[in-house]
XYZ file of C-alpha atoms in Angstrom:
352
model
C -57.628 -12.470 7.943
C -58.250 -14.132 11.497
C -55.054 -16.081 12.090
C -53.997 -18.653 15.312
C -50.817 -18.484 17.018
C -50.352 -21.134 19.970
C -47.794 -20.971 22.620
C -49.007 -17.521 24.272
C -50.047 -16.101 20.628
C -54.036 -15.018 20.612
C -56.399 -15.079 17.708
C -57.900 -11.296 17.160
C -59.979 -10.757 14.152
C -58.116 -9.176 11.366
C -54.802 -10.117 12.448
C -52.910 -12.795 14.307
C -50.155 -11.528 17.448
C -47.318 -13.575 17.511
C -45.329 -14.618 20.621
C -42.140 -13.495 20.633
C -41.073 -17.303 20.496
C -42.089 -16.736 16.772
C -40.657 -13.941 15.580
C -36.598 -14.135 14.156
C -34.163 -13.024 16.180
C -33.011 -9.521 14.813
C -29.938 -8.833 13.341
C -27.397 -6.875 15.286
C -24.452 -5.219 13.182
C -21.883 -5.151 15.283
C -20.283 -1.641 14.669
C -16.594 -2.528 15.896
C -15.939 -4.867 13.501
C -15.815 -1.881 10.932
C -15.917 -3.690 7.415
C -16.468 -6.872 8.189
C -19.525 -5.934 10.178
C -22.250 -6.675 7.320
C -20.836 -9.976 6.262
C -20.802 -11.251 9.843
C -24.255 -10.467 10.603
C -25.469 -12.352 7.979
C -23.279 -15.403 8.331
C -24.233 -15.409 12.090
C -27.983 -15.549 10.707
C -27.149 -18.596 8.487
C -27.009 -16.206 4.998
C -23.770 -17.368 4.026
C -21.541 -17.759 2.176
C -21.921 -13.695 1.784
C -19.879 -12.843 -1.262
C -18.926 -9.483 -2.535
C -18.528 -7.674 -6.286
C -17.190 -4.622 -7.391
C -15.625 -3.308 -10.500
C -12.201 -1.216 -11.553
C -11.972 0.389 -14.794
C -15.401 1.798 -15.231
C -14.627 5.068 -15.860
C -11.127 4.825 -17.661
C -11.683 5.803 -21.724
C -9.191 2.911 -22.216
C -8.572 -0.498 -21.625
C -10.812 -3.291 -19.884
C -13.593 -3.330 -17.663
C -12.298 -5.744 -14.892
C -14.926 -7.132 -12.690
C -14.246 -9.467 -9.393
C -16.066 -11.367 -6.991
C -15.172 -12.796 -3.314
C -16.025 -14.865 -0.705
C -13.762 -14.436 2.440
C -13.708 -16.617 5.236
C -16.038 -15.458 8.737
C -13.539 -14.268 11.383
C -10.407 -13.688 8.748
C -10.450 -9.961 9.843
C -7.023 -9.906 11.394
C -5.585 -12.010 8.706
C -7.100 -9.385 6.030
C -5.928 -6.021 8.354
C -6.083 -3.150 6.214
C -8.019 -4.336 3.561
C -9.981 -1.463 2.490
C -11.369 0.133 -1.180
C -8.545 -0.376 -3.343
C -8.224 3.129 -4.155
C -7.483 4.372 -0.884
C -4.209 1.911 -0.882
C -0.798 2.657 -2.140
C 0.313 0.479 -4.878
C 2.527 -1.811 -3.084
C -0.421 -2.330 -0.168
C -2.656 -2.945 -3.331
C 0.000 -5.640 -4.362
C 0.392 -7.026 -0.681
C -3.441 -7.451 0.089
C -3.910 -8.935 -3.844
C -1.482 -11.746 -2.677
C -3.180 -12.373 0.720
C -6.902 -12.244 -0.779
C -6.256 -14.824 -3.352
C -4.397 -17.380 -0.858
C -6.944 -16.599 1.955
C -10.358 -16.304 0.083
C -12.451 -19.014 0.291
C -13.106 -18.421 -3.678
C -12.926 -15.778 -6.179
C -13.449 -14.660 -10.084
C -12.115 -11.857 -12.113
C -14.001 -11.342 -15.550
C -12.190 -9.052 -17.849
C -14.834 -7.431 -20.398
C -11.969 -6.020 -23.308
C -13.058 -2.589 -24.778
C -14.908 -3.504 -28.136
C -17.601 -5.066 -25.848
C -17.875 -1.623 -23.867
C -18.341 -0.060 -26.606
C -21.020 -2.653 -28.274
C -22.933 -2.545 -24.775
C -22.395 0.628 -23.153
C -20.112 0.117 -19.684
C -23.417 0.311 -17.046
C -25.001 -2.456 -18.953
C -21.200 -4.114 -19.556
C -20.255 -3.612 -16.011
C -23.895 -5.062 -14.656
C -23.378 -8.480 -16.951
C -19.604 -8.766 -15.459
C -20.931 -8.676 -12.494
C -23.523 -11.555 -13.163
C -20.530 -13.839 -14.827
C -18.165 -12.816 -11.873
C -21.099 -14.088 -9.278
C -21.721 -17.570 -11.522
C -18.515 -18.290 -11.838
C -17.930 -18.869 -7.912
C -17.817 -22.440 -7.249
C -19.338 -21.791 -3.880
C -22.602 -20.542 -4.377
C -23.137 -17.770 -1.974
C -25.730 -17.104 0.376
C -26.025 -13.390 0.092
C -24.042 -10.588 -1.999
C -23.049 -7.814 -1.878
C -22.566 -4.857 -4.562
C -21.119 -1.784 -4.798
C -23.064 0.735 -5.007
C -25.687 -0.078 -7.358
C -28.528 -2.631 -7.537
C -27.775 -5.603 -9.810
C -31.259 -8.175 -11.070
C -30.453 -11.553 -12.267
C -27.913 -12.768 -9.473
C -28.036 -16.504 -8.552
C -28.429 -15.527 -4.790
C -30.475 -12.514 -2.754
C -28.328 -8.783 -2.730
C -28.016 -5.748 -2.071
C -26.610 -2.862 -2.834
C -24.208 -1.074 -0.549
C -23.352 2.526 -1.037
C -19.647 3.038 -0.820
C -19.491 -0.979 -0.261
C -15.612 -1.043 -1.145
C -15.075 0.995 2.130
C -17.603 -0.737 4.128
C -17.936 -4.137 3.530
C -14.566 -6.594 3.745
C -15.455 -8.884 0.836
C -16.452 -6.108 -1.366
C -13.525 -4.645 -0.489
C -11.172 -8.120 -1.636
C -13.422 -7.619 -5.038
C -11.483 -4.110 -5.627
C -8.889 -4.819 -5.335
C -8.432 -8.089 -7.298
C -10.423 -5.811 -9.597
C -7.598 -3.414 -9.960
C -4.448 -4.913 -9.341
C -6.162 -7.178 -12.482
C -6.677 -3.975 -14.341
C -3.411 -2.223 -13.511
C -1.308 -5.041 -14.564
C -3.111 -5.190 -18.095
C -2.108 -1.680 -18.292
C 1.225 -1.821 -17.790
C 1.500 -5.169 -20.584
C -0.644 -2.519 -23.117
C 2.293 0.179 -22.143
C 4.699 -1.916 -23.637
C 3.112 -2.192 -27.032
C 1.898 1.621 -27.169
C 4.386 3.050 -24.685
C 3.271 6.936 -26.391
C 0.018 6.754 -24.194
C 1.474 6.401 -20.732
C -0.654 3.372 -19.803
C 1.591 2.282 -16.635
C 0.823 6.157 -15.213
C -2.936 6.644 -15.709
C -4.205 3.033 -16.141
C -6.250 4.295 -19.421
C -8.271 7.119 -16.913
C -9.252 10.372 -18.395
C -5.936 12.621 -17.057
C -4.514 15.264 -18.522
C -1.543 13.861 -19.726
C -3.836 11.090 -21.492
C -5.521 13.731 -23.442
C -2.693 15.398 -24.494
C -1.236 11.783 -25.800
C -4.642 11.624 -27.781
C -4.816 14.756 -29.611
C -1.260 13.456 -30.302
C -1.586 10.239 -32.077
C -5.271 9.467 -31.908
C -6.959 6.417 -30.507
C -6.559 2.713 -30.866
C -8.448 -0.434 -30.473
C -7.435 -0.389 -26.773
C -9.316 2.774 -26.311
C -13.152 2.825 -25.696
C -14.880 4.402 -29.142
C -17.988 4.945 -27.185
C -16.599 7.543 -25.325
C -16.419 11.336 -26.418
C -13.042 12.383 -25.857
C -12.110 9.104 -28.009
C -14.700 10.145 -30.061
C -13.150 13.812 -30.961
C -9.469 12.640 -30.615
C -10.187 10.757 -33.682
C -12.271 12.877 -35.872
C -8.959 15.285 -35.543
C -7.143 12.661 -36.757
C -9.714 11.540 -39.295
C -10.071 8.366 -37.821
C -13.797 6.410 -38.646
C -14.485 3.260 -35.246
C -12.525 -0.120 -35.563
C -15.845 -1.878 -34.364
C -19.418 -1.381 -33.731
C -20.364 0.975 -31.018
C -23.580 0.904 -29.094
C -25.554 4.393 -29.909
C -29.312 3.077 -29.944
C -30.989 -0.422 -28.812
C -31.445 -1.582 -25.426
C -28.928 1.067 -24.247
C -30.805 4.049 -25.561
C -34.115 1.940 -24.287
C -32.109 1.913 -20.545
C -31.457 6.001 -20.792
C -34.575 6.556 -21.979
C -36.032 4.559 -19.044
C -34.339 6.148 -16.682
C -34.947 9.506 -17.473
C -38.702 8.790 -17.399
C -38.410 7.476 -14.252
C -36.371 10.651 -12.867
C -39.099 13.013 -14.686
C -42.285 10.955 -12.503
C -39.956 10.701 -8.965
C -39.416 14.602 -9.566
C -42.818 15.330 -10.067
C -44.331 13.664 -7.512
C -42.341 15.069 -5.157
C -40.981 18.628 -6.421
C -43.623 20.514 -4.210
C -41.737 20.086 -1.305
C -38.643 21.577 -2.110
C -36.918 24.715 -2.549
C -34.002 24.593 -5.275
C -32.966 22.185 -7.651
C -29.472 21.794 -8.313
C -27.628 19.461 -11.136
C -23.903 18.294 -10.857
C -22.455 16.517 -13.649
C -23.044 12.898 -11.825
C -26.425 14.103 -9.854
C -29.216 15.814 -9.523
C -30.549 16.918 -6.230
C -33.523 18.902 -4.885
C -33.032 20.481 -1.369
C -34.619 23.137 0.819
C -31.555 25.287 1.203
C -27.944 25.175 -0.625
C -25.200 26.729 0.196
C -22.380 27.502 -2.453
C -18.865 27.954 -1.501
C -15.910 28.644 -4.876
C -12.482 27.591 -3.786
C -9.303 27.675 -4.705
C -6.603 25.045 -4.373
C -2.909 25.112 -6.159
C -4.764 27.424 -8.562
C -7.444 25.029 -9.272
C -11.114 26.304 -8.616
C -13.933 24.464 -7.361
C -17.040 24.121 -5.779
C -18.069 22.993 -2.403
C -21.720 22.445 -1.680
C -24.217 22.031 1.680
C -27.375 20.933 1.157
C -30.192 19.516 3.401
C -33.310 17.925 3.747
C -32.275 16.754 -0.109
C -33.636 14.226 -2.141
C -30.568 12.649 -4.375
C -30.855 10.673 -7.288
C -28.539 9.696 -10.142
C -28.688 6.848 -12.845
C -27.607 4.058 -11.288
C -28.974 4.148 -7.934
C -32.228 3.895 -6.185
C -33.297 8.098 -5.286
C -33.270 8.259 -1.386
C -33.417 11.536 0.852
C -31.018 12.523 2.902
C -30.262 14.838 5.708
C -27.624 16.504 4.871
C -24.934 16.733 1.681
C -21.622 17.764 0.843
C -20.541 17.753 -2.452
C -16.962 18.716 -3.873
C -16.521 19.306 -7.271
C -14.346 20.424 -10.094
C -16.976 20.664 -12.442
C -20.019 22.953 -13.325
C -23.088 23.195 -11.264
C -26.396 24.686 -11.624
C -28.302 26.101 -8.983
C -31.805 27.050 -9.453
C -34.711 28.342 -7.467
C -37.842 27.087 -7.489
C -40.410 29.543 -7.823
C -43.110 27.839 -9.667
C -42.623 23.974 -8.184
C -46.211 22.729 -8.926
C -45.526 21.080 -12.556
C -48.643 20.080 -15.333
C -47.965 17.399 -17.510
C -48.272 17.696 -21.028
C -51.188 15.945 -22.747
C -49.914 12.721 -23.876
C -46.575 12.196 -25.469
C -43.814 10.004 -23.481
C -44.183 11.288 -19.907
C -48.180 10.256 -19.698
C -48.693 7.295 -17.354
């Protein structure tokens, strides 16, 4: 389409140039102002209030999902020192920086999502509608957010997702941990009534010493029935669910999705690589691997090197990557690819 740009701009069929009057002025991330860098970008190009959401609890087999959200004042960096992904701080920092967010933010929301509506939605689609009711809930609508991690639809203002955002972004980061200091605190009030499960030590997280308190006494209506290890704790004890948990419906629809879209991304693009290799939170494709066993305190695990990979897992958009590391404790599968071209099977549920 012939278009007309005036100050310096010339008409050429098919397209219009544009004076550099016309175009934005880019957006420069400053990279010493670590955390806060993100945020201030887009409040220096008028997209504020930015606020940030993130989540503790998600993978605990007990207790709440607690989900926050924060807006932080521009240039409140040296107030906020140290605030960081609430996991990486020791309790008592957790406790300090909890105190400081809340009197310093310029708002904030903590939704608590209690376990029987985990289990009746499934804790993705639970911890994506927190995050929705911890956004509306702000009094000061925001500009921009941003999540951790994963993409959330349905927020009342433009996002994004930010991988590892409770590290790298400051108000993500003030969403932790009012998350978890939230969280922990409802822990240690539930280790008062049921002081046999060790709430105050492991928060309601899958530990060792959790599992050997269920295959003790069995579960309770604190504990997450959708999970597995709930699941076979009580059919020891001969315990039947104290609620409705979600096994089919729009949570089975969401796996089912998902899956279909893995299967199409793969085979599109499985040609171009070498091995395939599945860890129990992701599944990778790479043109070489490299599989190290190691030991610590008599615990064995597995370090990985990959490159040229292309990552993808459930809850986040696939992307390629040069180069990965992964540590973990639990299985892995490595396999080479020696027939990569794939045929689909006529019809059935992978057809497009």
């Amino acid at each position: 389409m012939t278009g007309l740009a005036g100050n310096g701009g010339s008409v050429v069929a098919g397209r219009t140039d544009v004076a550099d009057g016309f175009r934005p002025q880019r957006v420069i991330v400053r990279g010493d102002t670590g955390n806060w860098a993100l945020q201030s970008a887009l409040d220096r190009r008028g997209l504020g209030p930015v606020a940030g959401t993130d989540e503790a609890g998600r993978g605990a087999c007990a207790g709440p999902l607690v989900v926050a959200s924060c807006v932080l004042r521009p240039g409140d960096a040296r107030r906020l020192d140290g605030l960081t992904d609430s996991k990486l701080l020791t309790e008592r920092s957790r406790e300090r920086m909890y105190d400081l967010v809340l009197a310093r933010a310029v708002d904030y929301a903590i939704v608590v999502i209690p376990p029987a509506e985990v289990d009746a939605r499934g804790v993705h689609v639970a911890n994506i509608e927190g995050m929705r009711r911890a956004i509306a809930r702000l009094t000061t609508h925001p500009g921009y957010i941003l999540v951790d991690g994963f993409r959330v639809a349905g927020l009342t203002a433009p996002s994004m997702p930010v991988v590892k955002g409770d590290q790298a972004v400051a108000c993500v980061a003030a969403a932790s941990v009012l998350a978890k200091v939230t969280r922990d605190r409802i822990m240690v009030d539930l280790h008062r009534d049921l002081p046999q499960y060790g709430f105050d030590e492991h928060k309601g997280y899958c530990t060792p010493e959790h599992g050997v308190a269920l295959d003790a006494h069995g579960p309770t209506v604190e504990h997450r029935w959708s999970y597995v290890n709930v699941v076979a704790a009580a059919v020891r004890h001969g315990m039947t669910p104290p609620r409705r948990v979600a096994r089919g419906g729009f949570l089975e629809k969401y796996e089912t999705e998902m899956e279909l879209q893995l299967y199409r991304e793969y085979r599109d693009i499985v040609s171009q690589f070498a091995y395939v290799v599945e860890t129990e939170r992701r599944f990778y494709l790479a043109n070489s691997v490299d599989v190290q066993v190691r030991n610590a305190d008599g615990e064995v695990y597995f370090e990985l090197r990959m490159s040229d990979a292309w990552v993808w897992d459930m809850y986040r958009p696939a992307r390629f990557v040069k180069n990965v590391r992964v540590i973990t404790f639990k299985d892995v599968n490595v396999e080479e690819l020696d027939k990569p071209d794939l045929r689909l099977p006529e019809g059935g549920p992978f057809t497009n």
